Coordinates of C-alpha atoms in Angstrom, one line a residue:
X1 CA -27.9 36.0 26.9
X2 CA -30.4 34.6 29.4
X3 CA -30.7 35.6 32.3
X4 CA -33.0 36.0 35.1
X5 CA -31.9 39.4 36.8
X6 CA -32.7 38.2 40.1
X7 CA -36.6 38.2 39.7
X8 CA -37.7 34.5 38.4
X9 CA -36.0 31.6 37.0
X10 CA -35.8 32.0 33.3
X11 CA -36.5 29.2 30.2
X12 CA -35.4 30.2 26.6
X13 CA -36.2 28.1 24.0
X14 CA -33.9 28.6 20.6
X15 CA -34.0 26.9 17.5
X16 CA -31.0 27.4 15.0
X17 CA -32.5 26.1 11.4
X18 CA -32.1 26.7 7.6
X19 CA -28.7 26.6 7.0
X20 CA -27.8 29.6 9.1
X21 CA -24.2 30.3 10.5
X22 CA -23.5 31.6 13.6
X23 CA -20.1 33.0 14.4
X24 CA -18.9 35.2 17.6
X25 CA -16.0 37.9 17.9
X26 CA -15.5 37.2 21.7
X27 CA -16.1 33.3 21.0
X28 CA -19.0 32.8 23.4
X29 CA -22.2 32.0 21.3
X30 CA -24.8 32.6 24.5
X31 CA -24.7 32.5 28.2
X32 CA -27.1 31.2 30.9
X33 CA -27.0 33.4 34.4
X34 CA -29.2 33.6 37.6
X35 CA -31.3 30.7 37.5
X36 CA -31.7 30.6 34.1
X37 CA -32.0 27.9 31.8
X38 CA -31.3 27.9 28.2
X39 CA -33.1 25.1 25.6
X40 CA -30.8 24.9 22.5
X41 CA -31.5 23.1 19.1
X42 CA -29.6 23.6 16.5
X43 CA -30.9 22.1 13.1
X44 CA -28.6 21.8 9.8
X45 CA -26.8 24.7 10.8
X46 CA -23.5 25.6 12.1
X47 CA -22.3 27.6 15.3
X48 CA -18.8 28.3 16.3
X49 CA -18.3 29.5 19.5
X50 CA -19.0 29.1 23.8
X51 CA -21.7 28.1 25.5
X52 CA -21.6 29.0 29.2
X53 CA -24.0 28.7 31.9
X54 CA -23.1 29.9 35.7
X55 CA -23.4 27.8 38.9
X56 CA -27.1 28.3 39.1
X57 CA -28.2 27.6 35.0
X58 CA -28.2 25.0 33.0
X59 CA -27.9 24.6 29.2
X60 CA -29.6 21.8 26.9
X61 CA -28.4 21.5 23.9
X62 CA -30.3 19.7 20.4
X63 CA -27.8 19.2 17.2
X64 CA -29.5 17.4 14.5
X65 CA -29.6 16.8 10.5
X66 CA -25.8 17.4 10.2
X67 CA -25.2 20.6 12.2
X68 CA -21.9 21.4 13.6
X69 CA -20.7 23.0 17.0
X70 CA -17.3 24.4 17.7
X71 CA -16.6 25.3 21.0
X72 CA -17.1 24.4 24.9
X73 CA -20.1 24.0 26.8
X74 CA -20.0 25.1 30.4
X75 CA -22.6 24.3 32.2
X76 CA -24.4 21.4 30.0
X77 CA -27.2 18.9 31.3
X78 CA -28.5 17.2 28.5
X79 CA -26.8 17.3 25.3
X80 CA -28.1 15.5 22.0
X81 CA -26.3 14.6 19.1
X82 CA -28.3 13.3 15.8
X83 CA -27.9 12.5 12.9
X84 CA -25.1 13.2 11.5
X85 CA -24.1 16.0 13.7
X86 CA -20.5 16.9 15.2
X87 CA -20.2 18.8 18.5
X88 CA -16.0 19.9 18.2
X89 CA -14.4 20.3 21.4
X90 CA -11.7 23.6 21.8
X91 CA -11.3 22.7 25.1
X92 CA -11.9 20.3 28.5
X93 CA -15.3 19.8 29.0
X94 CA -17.7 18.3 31.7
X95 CA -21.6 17.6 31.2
X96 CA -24.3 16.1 32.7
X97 CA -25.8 13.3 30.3
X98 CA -24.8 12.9 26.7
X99 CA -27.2 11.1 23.9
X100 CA -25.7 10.4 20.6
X101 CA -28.0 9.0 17.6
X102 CA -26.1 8.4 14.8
X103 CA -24.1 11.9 15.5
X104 CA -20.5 12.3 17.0
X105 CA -18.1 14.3 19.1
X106 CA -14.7 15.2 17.9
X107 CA -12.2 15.8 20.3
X108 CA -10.4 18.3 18.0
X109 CA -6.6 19.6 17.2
X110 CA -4.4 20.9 19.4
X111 CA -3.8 20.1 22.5
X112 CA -5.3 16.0 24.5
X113 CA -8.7 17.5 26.1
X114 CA -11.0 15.4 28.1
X115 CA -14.9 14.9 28.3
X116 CA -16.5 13.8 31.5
X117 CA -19.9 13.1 31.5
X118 CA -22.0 11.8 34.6
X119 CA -24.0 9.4 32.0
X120 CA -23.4 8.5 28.3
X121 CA -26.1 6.6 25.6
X122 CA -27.0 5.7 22.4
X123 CA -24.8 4.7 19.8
X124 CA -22.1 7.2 17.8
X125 CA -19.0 8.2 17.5
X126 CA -16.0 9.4 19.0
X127 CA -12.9 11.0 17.0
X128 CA -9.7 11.4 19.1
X129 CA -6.1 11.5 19.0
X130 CA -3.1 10.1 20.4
X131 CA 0.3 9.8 21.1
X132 CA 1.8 6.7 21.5
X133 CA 5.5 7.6 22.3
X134 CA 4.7 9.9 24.9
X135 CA 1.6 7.6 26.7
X136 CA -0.8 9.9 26.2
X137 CA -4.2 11.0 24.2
X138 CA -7.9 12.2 24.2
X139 CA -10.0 11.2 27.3
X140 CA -13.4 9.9 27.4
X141 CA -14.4 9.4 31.1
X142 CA -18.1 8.8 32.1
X143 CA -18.7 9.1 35.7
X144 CA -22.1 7.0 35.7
X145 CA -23.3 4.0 33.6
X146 CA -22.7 3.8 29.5
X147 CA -24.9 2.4 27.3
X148 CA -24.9 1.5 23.7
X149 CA -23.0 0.9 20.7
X150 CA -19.8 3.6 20.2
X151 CA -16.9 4.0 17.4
X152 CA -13.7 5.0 18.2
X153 CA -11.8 6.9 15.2
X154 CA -8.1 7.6 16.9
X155 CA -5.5 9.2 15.1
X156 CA -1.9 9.4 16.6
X157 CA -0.2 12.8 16.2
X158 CA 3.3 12.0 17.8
X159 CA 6.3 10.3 17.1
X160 CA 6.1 6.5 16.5
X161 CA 6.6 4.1 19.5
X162 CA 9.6 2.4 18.6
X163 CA 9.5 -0.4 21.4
X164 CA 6.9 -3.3 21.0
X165 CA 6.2 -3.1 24.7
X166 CA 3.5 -0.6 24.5
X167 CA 2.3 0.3 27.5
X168 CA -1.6 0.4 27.7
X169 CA -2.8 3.7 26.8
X170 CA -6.4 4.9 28.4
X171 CA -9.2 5.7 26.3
X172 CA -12.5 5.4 27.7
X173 CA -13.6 5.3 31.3
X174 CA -17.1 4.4 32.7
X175 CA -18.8 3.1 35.8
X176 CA -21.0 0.8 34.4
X177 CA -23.4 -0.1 32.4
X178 CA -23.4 -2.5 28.7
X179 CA -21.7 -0.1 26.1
X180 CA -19.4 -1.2 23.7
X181 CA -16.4 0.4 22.2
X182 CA -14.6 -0.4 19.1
X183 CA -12.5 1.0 16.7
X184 CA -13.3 2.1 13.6
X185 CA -12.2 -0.8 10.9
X186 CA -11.3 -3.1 13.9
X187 CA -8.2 -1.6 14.5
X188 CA -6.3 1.4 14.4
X189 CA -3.3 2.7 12.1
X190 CA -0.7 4.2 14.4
X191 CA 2.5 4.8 12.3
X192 CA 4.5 1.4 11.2
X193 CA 1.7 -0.8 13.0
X194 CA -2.1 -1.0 13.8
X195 CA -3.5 -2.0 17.0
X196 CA -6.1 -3.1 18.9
X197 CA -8.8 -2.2 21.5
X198 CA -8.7 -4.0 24.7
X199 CA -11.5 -3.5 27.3
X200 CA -10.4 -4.4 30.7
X201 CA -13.2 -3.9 33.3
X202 CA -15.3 -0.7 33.1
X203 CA -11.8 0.8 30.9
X204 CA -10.9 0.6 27.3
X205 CA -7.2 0.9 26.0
X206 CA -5.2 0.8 23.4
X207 CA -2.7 -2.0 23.5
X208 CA 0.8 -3.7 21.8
X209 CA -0.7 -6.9 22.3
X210 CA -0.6 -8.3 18.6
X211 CA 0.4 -5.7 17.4
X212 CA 0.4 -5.8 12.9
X213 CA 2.2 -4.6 10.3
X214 CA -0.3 -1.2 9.1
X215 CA -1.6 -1.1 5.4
X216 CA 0.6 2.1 5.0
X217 CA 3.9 0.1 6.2
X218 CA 2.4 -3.0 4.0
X219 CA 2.3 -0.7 0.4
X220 CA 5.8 0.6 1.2
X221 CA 7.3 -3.1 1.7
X222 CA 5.7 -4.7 -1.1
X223 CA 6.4 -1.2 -3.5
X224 CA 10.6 -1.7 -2.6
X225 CA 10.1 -5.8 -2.7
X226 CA 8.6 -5.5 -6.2
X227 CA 11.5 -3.6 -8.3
X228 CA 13.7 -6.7 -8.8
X229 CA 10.6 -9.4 -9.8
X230 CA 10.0 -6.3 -12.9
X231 CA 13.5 -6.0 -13.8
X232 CA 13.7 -9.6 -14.0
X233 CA 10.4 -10.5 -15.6
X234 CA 11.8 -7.9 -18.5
X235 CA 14.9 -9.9 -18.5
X236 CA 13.4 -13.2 -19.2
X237 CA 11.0 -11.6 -22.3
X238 CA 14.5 -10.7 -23.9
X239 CA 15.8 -13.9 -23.5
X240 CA 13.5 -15.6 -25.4
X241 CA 14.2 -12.8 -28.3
X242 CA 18.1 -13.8 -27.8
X243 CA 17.4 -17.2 -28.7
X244 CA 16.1 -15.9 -32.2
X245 CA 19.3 -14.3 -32.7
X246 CA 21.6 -16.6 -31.8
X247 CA 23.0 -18.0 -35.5
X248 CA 20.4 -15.9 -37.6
X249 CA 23.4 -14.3 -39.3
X250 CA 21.6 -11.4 -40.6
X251 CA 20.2 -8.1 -38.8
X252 CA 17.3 -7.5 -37.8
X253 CA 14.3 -5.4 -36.3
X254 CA 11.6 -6.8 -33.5
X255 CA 9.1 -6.5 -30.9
X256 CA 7.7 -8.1 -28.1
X257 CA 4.6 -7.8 -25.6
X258 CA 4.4 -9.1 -22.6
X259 CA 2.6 -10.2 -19.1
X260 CA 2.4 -11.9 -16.3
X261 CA 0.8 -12.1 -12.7
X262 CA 3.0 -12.9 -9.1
X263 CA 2.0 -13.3 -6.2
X264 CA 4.5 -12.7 -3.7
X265 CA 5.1 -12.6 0.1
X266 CA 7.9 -10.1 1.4
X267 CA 10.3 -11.2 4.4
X268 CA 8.2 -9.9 7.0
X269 CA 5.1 -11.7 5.3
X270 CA 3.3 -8.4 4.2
X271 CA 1.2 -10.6 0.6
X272 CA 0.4 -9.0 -2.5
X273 CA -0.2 -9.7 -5.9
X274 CA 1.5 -7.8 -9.1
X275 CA -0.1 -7.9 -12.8
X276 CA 2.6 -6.8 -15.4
X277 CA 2.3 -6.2 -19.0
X278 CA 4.5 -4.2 -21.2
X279 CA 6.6 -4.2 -24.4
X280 CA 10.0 -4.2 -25.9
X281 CA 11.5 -3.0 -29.1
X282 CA 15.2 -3.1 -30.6
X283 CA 17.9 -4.2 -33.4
X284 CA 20.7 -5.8 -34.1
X285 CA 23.2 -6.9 -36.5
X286 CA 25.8 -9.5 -36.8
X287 CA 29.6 -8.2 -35.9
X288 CA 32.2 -10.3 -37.9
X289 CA 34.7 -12.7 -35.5
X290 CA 37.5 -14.7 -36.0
X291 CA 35.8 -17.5 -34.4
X292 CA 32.1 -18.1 -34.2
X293 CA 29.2 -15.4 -34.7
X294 CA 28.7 -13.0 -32.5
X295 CA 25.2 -10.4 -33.1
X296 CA 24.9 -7.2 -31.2
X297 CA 22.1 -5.8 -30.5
X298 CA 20.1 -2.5 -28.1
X299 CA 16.7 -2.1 -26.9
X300 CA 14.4 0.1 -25.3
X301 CA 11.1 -0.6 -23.5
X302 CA 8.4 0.3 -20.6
X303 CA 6.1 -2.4 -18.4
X304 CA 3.2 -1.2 -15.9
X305 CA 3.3 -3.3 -12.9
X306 CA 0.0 -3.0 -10.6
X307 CA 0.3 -4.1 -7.0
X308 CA -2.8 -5.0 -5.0
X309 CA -2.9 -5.8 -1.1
X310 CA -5.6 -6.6 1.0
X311 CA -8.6 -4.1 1.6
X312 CA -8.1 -1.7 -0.9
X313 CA -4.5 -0.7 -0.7
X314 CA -2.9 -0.5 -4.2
X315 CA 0.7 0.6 -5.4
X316 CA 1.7 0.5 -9.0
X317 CA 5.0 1.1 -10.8
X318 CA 5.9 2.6 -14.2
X319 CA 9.2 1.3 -15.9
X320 CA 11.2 2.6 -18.8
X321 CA 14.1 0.8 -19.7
X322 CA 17.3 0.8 -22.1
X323 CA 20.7 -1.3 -22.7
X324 CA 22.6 -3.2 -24.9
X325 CA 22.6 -7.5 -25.9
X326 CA 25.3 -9.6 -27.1
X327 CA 25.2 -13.2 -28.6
X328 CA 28.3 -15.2 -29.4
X329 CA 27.7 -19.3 -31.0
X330 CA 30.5 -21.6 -31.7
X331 CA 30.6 -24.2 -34.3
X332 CA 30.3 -27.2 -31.8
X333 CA 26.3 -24.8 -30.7
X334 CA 27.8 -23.6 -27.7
X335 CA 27.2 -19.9 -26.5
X336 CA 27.0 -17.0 -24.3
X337 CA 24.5 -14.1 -24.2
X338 CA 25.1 -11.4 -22.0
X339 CA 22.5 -8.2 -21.6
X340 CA 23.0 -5.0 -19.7
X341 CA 19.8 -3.3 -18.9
X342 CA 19.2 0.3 -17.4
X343 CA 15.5 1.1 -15.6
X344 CA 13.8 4.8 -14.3
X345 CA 10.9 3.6 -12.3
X346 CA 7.8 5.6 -10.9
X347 CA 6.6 4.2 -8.1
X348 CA 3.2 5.4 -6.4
X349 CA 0.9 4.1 -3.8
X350 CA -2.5 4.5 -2.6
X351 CA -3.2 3.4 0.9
X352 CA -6.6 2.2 2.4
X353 CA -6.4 2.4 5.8
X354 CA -7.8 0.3 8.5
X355 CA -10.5 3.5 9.2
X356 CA -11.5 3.9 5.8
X357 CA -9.2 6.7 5.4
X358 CA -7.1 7.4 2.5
X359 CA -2.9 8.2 2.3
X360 CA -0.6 8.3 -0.7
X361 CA 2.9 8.8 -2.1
X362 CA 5.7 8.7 -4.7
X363 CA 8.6 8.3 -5.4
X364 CA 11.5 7.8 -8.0
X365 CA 14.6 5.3 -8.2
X366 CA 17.0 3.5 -10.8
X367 CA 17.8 0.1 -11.4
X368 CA 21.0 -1.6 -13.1
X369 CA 21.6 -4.6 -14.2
X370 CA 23.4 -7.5 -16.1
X371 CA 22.9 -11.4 -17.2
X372 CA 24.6 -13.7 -18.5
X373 CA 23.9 -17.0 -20.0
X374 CA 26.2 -20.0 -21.1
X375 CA 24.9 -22.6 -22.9
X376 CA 24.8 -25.1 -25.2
X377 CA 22.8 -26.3 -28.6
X378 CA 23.1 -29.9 -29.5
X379 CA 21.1 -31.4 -32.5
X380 CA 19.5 -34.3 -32.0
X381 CA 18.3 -37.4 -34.4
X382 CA 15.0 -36.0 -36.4
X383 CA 14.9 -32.1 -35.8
X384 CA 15.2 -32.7 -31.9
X385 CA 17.6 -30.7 -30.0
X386 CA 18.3 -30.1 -26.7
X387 CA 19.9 -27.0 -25.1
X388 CA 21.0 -27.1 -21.5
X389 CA 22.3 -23.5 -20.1
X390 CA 23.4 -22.0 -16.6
X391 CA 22.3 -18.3 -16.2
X392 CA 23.6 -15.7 -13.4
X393 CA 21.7 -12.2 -13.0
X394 CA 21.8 -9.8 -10.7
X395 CA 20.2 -6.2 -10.3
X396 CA 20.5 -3.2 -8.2
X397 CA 17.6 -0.8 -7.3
X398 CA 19.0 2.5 -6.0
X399 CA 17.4 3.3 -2.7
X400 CA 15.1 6.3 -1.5
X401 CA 13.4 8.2 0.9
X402 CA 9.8 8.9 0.8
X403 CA 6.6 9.8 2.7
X404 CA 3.1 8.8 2.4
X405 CA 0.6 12.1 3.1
X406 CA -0.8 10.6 6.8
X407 CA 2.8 11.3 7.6
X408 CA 4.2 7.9 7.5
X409 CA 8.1 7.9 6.4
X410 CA 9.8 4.7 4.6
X411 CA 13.5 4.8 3.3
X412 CA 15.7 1.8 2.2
X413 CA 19.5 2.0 0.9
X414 CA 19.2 -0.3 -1.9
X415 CA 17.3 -3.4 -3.0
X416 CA 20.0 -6.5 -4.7
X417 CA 18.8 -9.3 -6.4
X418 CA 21.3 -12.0 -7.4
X419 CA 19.3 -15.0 -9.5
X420 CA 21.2 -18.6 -10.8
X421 CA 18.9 -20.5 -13.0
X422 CA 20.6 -24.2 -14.4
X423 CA 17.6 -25.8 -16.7
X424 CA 17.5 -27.4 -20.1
X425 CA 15.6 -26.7 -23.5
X426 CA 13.9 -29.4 -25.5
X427 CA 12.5 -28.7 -28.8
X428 CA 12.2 -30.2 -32.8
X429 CA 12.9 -28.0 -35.8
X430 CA 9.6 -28.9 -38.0
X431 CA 9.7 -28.0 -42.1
X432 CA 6.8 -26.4 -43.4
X433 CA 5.6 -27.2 -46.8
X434 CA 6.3 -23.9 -47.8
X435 CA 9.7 -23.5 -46.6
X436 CA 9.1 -22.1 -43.1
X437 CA 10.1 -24.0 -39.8
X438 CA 8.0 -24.7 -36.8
X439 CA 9.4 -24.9 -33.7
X440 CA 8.0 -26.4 -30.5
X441 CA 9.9 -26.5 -27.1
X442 CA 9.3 -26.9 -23.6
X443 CA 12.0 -25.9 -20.7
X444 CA 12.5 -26.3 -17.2
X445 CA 14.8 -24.7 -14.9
X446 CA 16.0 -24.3 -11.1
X447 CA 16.6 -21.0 -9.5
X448 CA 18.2 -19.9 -6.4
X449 CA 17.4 -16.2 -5.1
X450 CA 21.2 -15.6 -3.1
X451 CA 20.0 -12.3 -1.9
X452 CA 19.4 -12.5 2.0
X453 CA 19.3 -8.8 3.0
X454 CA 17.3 -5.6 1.7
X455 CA 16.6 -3.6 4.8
X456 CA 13.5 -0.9 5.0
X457 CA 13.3 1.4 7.5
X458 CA 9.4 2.6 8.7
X459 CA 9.4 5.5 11.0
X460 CA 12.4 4.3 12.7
X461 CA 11.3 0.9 13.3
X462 CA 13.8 -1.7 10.6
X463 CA 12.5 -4.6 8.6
X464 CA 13.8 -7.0 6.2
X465 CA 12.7 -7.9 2.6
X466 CA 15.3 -10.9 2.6
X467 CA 14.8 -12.6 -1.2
X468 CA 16.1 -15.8 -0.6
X469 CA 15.0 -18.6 -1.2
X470 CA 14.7 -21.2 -4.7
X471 CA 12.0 -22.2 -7.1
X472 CA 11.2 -24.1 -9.9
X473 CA 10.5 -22.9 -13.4
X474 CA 8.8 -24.7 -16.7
X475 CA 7.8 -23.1 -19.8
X476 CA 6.9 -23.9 -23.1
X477 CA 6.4 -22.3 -26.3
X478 CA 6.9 -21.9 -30.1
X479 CA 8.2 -19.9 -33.3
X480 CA 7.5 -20.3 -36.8
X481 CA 9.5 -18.6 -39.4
X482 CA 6.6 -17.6 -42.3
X483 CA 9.5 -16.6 -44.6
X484 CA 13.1 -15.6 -44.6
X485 CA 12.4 -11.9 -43.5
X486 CA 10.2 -13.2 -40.9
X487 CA 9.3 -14.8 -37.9
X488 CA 6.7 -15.2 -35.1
X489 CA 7.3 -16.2 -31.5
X490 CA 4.8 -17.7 -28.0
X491 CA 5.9 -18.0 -24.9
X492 CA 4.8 -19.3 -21.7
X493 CA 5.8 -19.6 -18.2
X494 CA 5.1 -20.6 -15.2
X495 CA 7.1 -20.4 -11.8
X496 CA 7.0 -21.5 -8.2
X497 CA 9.0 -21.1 -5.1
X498 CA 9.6 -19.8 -1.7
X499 CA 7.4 -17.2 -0.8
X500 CA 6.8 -16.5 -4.5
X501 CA 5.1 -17.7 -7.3
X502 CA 3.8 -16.9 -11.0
X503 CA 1.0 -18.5 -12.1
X504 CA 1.2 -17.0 -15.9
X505 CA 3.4 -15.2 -17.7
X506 CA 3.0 -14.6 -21.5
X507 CA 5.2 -12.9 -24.2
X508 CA 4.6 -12.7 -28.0
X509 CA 7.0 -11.3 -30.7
X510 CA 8.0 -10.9 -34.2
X511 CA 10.8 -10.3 -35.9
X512 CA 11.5 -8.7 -39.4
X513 CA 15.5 -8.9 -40.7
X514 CA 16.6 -6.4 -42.8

């Protein structure tokens, strides 16, 4: 305490240093009474706890080289904060000038409080909170001229504003002066969307005025958009190892890798890009017919998809899948395959928001799904064939509900995909000296995405990862069978088409018959 008792005004000069840690039980650090004034600096330390002065004192206050503060100051006329400091508020507070230098005030937890200052300067930072549905937040208010350079970290603690007309919510108040305010990474992350900082006049708020889809609602968009392209980029590895099977007449053991990039735009035009690579193994055996030859065959395998969006926000997706294959071939080289496939996939995210921060989350779902492929093999003059075919597949991803760590929720009931492909094979059977056939082919097909709606919900607000739309596919490859037992396989693809497109995809096998 310092205090004059009534004789002469009183100065006390403090200094805090060393690392020390000061803590109160009655939560008032020192007091300034009668006259008195009280010269605080506090310097790599940390205090916790009121500063009061009466009517008649005054309290100037020094936090430097990272110290911290945590409490009110009654009474304040000159308060510094400097490098890399933090004065916490617990409550309202008014002061006379405040000086930041590369320090910050925190506005703290609980409930809004507001600072008023009769002059502000420097260049620092301010951390506050809001709530958006109920129009209101932290307070900065500066009764005389501001001057400087000043971040604004904000943070919304309430519900989400469902309705796009926001109305503009006060942050920063002065009477003057050439500060600037921003936001910390230009805008702010408030639920589903991030905002912007408007100045108007002397005042700075936060408005819906282009309002964006936020990194957080972005990673859960692209994470539910990105189940079906897996499922079906697995599909079209096994297709390529139906081909092999189709009139082999013998069973058989194989293996194939593959991998691919997409880069894909979801229907509310949230871009990312997805790297896959994985594997597949299985058997299968002819199954004697009356008519034809029909093979049968099951597989197993897992692919790692990555997902990467703009400034550091990631998601990835870990897929282990099973199901069954059938190939039937006529006499005249016409043919069906038909494949049911079963996935579990993890799905994670990792969220760089728009202030550096970081969120995350997790979660589980299932996928089912069937093809089926009609087509026909015609031999041509010289080794040529050609093999036109007509392909229908179609996947559902069960639906979840899950929450990212900064509190953001995303659910969805389901995500379809129904694809139609009609292209054509060309190829030519080559003999090898040594008895083994080289085969070359290139194909190219038309697809048509008929799914229209996959709705995702974001912390009550709804939006739409509609799949439709058609592309255009071309491929080529080839196989060469080294001996009767075995046989080596390249693919390669590429694809192109509304708000989609795959710039490489890659798949190599083998196959051994038993």
């Amino acid at each position: 305490m310092v205090d004059s008792w009534g004789v002469l005004p009183t100065t006390a000069d403090i200094e805090v240093r060393n690392g020390s840690r000061l803590l109160s039980s009655i939560n008032v650090l020192a007091e300034a009474r009668r006259e008195s004034t009280l010269n605080l600096t506090v310097d790599d330390s940390v205090l916790s706890g009121d500063l009061l002065a009466d009517d008649t004192s005054t309290i100037n206050l020094v936090l430097q080289n990272n110290a911290r503060l945590t409490g009110d100051i009654v009474g304040g006329d000159q308060v510094a904060v400097a490098s890399g400091a933090r004065w916490t508020l617990t409550g309202d507070n008014e002061i006379g000038t405040l000086t930041l230098d590369g320090g910050g005030v925190d506005f703290g937890t609980g409930s809004f409080k507001e600072l008023v200052m009769s002059s502000l300067s420097g260049n620092g930072h301010f951390a506050m909170r809001v709530d958006l549905d109920q129009g209101d937040g932290d307070l900065l208010w500066v009764e005389g001229p501001a001057t400087g350079q000043f971040g604004l970290h904000v943070r919304n603690t309430g519900s989400e504003a469902v309705t796009p007309e926001l109305e503009p919510l006060l942050l920063v108040h002065t009477e003057g002066g050439d500060a600037q305010f921003s936001l910390t990474g230009e805008r702010v992350d408030l639920g589903a969307f991030s905002y912007q900082l408007q100045q108007q006049g002397n005042d700075w708020f936060i408005v819906g005025d282009d309002r964006r889809i936020s990194p957080s609602t972005a990673s859960a968009l692209a994470l539910f958009n990105a189940a079906p392209s897996i499922w079906m980029s697995e599909l079209n590895s096994l297709r390529s190892r139906i081909g092999e099977v189709r009139g082999a007449g013998a069973a058989g053991g194989w293996m194939r890798s593959y991998g691919s990039r997409l880069e894909a735009t979801t229907g509310d035009g949230v871009d990312y890009r997805q790297k896959q690579r994985g594997f597949s193994l299985g058997a299968d055996a002819p199954v004697p017919v009356a008519n034809g030859q029909l093979s049968l065959g099951v597989l197993v395998g897992h692919s790692r998809s990555d997902l990467d969006l703009n400034h550091g926000t990631t998601g990835s997706v870990d897929s282990v899948y099973l199901g069954g294959y059938g190939t039937w071939l006529s006499e005249q080289g016409y043919y069906v395959d038909a494949v049911l496939k079963l996935n579990h996939l993890r799905n994670k995210s990792k969220v760089a928001m728009s202030d550096s921060g970081r969120a995350k989350g997790s979660y589980d779902t299932l996928a089912a799904g069937a093809s089926v492929e009609l087509g026909r093999h015609v031999k041509l003059a010289d080794g040529w064939f050609v093999e036109p075919f007509t392909q229908l597949a179609a996947v559902n991803v069960s639906g979840d509900r899950y929450q990212l760590d900064n509190g953001l929720r995303a659910s969805n009931d389901h995500t379809r995909s129904v694809l139609g492909k009609v292209g054509a094979s060309l190829g030519r059977d080559i003999a090898l000296k040594d008895g083994g056939v080289l085969q070359p082919y290139v194909r190219l097909a038309a697809a048509q995405e008929f799914s229209r709606r996959n709705p995702v919900e974001v912390n009550g607000h709804r939006f739409d990862n509609d799949l439709f739309g058609s592309r255009l596919e071309a491929g080529a490859g080839v196989s060469v069978s080294l001996s009767e037992r075995l046989q080596l396989q390249a693919d390669f693809d590429y694809m192109n088409g509304k708000r989609i497109e795959q710039p490489w995809g890659a798949n190599l096998g083998l196959r051994l018959a038993f």
